[in-house]
Coordinates of C-alpha atoms in Angstrom, one line a residue:
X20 CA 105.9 161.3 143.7
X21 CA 103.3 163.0 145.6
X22 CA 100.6 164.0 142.5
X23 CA 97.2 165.9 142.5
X24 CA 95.0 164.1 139.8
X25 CA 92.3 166.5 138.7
X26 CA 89.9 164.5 136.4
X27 CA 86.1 164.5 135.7
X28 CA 85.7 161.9 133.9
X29 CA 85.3 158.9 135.8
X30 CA 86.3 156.1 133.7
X31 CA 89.8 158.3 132.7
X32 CA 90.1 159.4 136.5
X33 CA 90.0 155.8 137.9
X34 CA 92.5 154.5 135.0
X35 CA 95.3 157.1 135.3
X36 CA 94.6 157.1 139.2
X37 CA 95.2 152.9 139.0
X38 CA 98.1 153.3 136.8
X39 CA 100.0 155.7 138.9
X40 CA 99.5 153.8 142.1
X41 CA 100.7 150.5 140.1
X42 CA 103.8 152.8 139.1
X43 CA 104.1 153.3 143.2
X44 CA 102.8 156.9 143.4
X45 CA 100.7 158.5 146.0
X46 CA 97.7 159.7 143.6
X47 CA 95.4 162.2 145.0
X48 CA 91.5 162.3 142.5
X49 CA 89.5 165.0 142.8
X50 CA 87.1 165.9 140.4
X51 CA 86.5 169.6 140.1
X52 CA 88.3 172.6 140.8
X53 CA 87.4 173.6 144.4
X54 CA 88.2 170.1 145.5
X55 CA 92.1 170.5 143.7
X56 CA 92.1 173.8 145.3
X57 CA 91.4 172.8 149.3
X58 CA 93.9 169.7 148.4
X59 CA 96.7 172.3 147.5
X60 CA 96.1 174.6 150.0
X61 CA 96.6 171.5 152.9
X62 CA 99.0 169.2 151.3
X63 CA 102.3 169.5 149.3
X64 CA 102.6 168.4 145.7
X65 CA 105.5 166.8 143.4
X66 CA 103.2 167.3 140.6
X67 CA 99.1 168.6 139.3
X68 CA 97.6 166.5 136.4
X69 CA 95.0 168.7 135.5
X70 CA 92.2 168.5 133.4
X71 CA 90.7 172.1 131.9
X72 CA 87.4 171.9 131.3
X73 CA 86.1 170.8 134.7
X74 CA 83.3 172.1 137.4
X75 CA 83.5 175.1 139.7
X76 CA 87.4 176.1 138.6
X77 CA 88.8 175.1 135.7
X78 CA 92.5 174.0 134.8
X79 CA 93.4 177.4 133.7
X80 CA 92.0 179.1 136.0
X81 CA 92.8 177.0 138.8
X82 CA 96.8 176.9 137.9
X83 CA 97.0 181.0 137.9
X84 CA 95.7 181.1 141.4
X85 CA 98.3 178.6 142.1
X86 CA 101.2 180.8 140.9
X87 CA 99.4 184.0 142.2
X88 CA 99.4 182.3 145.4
X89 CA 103.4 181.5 145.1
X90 CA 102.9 177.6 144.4
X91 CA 105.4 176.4 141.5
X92 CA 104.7 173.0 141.6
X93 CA 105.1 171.2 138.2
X94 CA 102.0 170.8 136.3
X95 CA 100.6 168.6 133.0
X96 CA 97.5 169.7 131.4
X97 CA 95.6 166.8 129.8
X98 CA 92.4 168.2 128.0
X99 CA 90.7 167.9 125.0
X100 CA 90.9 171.6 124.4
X101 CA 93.4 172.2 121.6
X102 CA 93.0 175.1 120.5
X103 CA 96.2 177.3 119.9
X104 CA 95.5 180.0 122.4
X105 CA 94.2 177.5 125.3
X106 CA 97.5 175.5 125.2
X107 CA 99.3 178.7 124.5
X108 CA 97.7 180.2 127.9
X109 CA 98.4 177.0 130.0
X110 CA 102.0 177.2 129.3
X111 CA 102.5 180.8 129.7
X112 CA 100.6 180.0 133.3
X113 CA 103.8 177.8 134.1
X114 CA 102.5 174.4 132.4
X115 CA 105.9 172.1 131.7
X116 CA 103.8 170.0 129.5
X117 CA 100.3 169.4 127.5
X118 CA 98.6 166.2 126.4
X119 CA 95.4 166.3 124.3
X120 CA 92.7 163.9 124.6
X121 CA 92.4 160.8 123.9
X122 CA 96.0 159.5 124.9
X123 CA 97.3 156.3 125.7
X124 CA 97.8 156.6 129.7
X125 CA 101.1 155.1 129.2
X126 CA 102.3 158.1 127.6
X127 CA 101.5 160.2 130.6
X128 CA 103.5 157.3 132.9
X129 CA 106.7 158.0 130.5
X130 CA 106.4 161.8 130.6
X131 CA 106.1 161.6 134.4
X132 CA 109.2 159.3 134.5
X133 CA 111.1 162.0 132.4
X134 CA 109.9 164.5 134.8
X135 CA 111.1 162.2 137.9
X136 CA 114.8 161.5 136.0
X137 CA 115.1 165.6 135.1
X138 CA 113.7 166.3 139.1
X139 CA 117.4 163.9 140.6
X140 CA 119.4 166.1 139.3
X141 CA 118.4 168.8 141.5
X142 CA 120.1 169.5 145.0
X143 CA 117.9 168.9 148.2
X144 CA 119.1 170.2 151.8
X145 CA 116.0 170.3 154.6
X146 CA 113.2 172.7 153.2
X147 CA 115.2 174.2 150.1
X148 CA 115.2 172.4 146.4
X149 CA 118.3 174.1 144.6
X150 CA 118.6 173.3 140.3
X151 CA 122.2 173.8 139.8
X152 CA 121.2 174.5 135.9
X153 CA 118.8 177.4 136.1
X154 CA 119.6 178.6 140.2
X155 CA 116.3 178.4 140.9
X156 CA 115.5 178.3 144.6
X157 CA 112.3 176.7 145.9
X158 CA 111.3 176.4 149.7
X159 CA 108.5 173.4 151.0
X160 CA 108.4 173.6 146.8
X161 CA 107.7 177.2 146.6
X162 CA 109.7 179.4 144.3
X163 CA 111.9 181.9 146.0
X164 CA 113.9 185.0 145.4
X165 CA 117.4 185.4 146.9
X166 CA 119.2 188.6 146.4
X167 CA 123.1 189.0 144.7
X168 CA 124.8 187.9 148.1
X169 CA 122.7 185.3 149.5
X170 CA 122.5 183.4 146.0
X171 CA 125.8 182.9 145.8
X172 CA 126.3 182.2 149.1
X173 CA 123.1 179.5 149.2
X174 CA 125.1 177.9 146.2
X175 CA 128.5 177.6 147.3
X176 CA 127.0 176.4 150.5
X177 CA 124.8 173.3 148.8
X178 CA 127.3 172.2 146.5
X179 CA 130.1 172.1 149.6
X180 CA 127.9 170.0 152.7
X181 CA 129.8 168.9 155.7
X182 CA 132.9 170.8 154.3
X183 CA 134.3 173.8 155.8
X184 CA 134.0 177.1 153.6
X185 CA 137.1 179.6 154.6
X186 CA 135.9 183.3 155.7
X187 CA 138.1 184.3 152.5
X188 CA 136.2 182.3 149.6
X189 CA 132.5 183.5 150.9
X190 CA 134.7 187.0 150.6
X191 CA 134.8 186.7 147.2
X192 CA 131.5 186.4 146.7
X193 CA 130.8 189.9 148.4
X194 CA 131.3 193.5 146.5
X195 CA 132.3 194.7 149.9
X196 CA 133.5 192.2 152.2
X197 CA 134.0 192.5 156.1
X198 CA 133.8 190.3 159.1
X199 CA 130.3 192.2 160.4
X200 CA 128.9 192.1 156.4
X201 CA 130.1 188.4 155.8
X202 CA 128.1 187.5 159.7
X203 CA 125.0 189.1 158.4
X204 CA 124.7 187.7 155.4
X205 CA 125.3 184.1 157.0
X206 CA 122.6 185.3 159.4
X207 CA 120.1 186.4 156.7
X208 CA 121.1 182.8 155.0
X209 CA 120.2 180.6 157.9
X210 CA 117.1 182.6 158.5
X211 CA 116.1 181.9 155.0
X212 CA 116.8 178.1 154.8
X213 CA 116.3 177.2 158.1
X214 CA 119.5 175.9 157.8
X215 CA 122.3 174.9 160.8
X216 CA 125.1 177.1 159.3
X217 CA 128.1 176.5 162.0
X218 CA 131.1 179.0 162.9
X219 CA 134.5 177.3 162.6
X220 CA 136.0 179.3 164.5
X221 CA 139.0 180.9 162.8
X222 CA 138.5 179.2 159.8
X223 CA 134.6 179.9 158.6
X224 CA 131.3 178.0 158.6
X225 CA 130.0 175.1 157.6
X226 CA 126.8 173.3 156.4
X227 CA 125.7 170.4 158.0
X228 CA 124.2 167.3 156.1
X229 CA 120.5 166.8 157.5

């Protein structure tokens, strides 16, 4: 995993930046806010370890621009904060998970793994992450919204690569279906995903593998 270590504290910082390398991640430390900020903004994250009480922007802060800003990317708040209303806050931000100083780092190693195990289950196809469980859509690991056609569609679509989808089962997926309503749809689809959609012709379409 690509993660975003945001850590003051030196000593702490180097150890859980050590230990995730040894566990063969790509660990990025910076040590205040405005720093985890500019490191969002220009690369793309698996995961944020984040510390709270840091300089410039804290955790908190620093995770609801992130979700103002569209970025869902999975987050762990370690802190020694543990006050009910500041671990209350960082999960109803979007924190998955919370763990108070001091802590073994190992534990943070086995939570990540958990993370990593629960993360394979999830459906990948070029720029678009699909979770078959909730049907939550991310794009370049942004969040997005499809409407009641092109959900469906986007689903059947994943879950069928490299096989051919008739004109008359993406029908049923459509209150009103038609040969012009079925083509624009497919056509809002691809310009969503960026996907190559084909036209079988006389059959349907079809979703390459990448």
């Amino acid at each position: 995993m690509k993660i975003l270590l945001m850590e003051d504290d030196t000593i702490l910082g180097e150890t859980i930046e050590e230990m995730l390398m040894e566990a063969h991640h790509d660990v990025n430390w910076v040590k205040d806010g405005e720093e985890a900020a500019d490191a969002s903004f220009d690369t793309r994250y698996d995961l944020y370890i984040l510390d709270i009480n840091v300089p410039k922007i804290n955790g908190l802060q620093l995770l609801e621009d992130l979700r103002h800003a569209g970025d869902s990317t999975s987050v762990i708040f370690i802190s020694a904060m543990s006050d009910i209303a500041t671990i209350s806050k960082g999960f109803t931000l979007g924190a998955e998970d919370y763990l108070k100083k001091p802590f073994f780092p190992e534990e943070l190693l086995v939570r990540i793994q958990a993370k990593m195990a629960r993360k394979e289950k999830l459906i990948q196809v070029g720029e678009i992450e699909f979770n078959p469980q909730t049907r939550e859509v991310k794009k370049n690991n942004y969040l997005i919204t499809l409407g009641e056609v092109q959900l469906p569609f986007l689903q059947l679509f994943i879950e069928n690569i490299g096989k051919t989808l008739t004109k008359e089962s993406l029908f049923d997926l459509m209150e009103h279906p038609s040969d012009t309503a079925l083509r624009v749809a497919i056509n809002k689809l691809k310009h969503t995903t960026g996907w190559e959609i084909h036209n079988v012709r006389g059959i349907g379409y079809r979703l390459e593998e990448s």
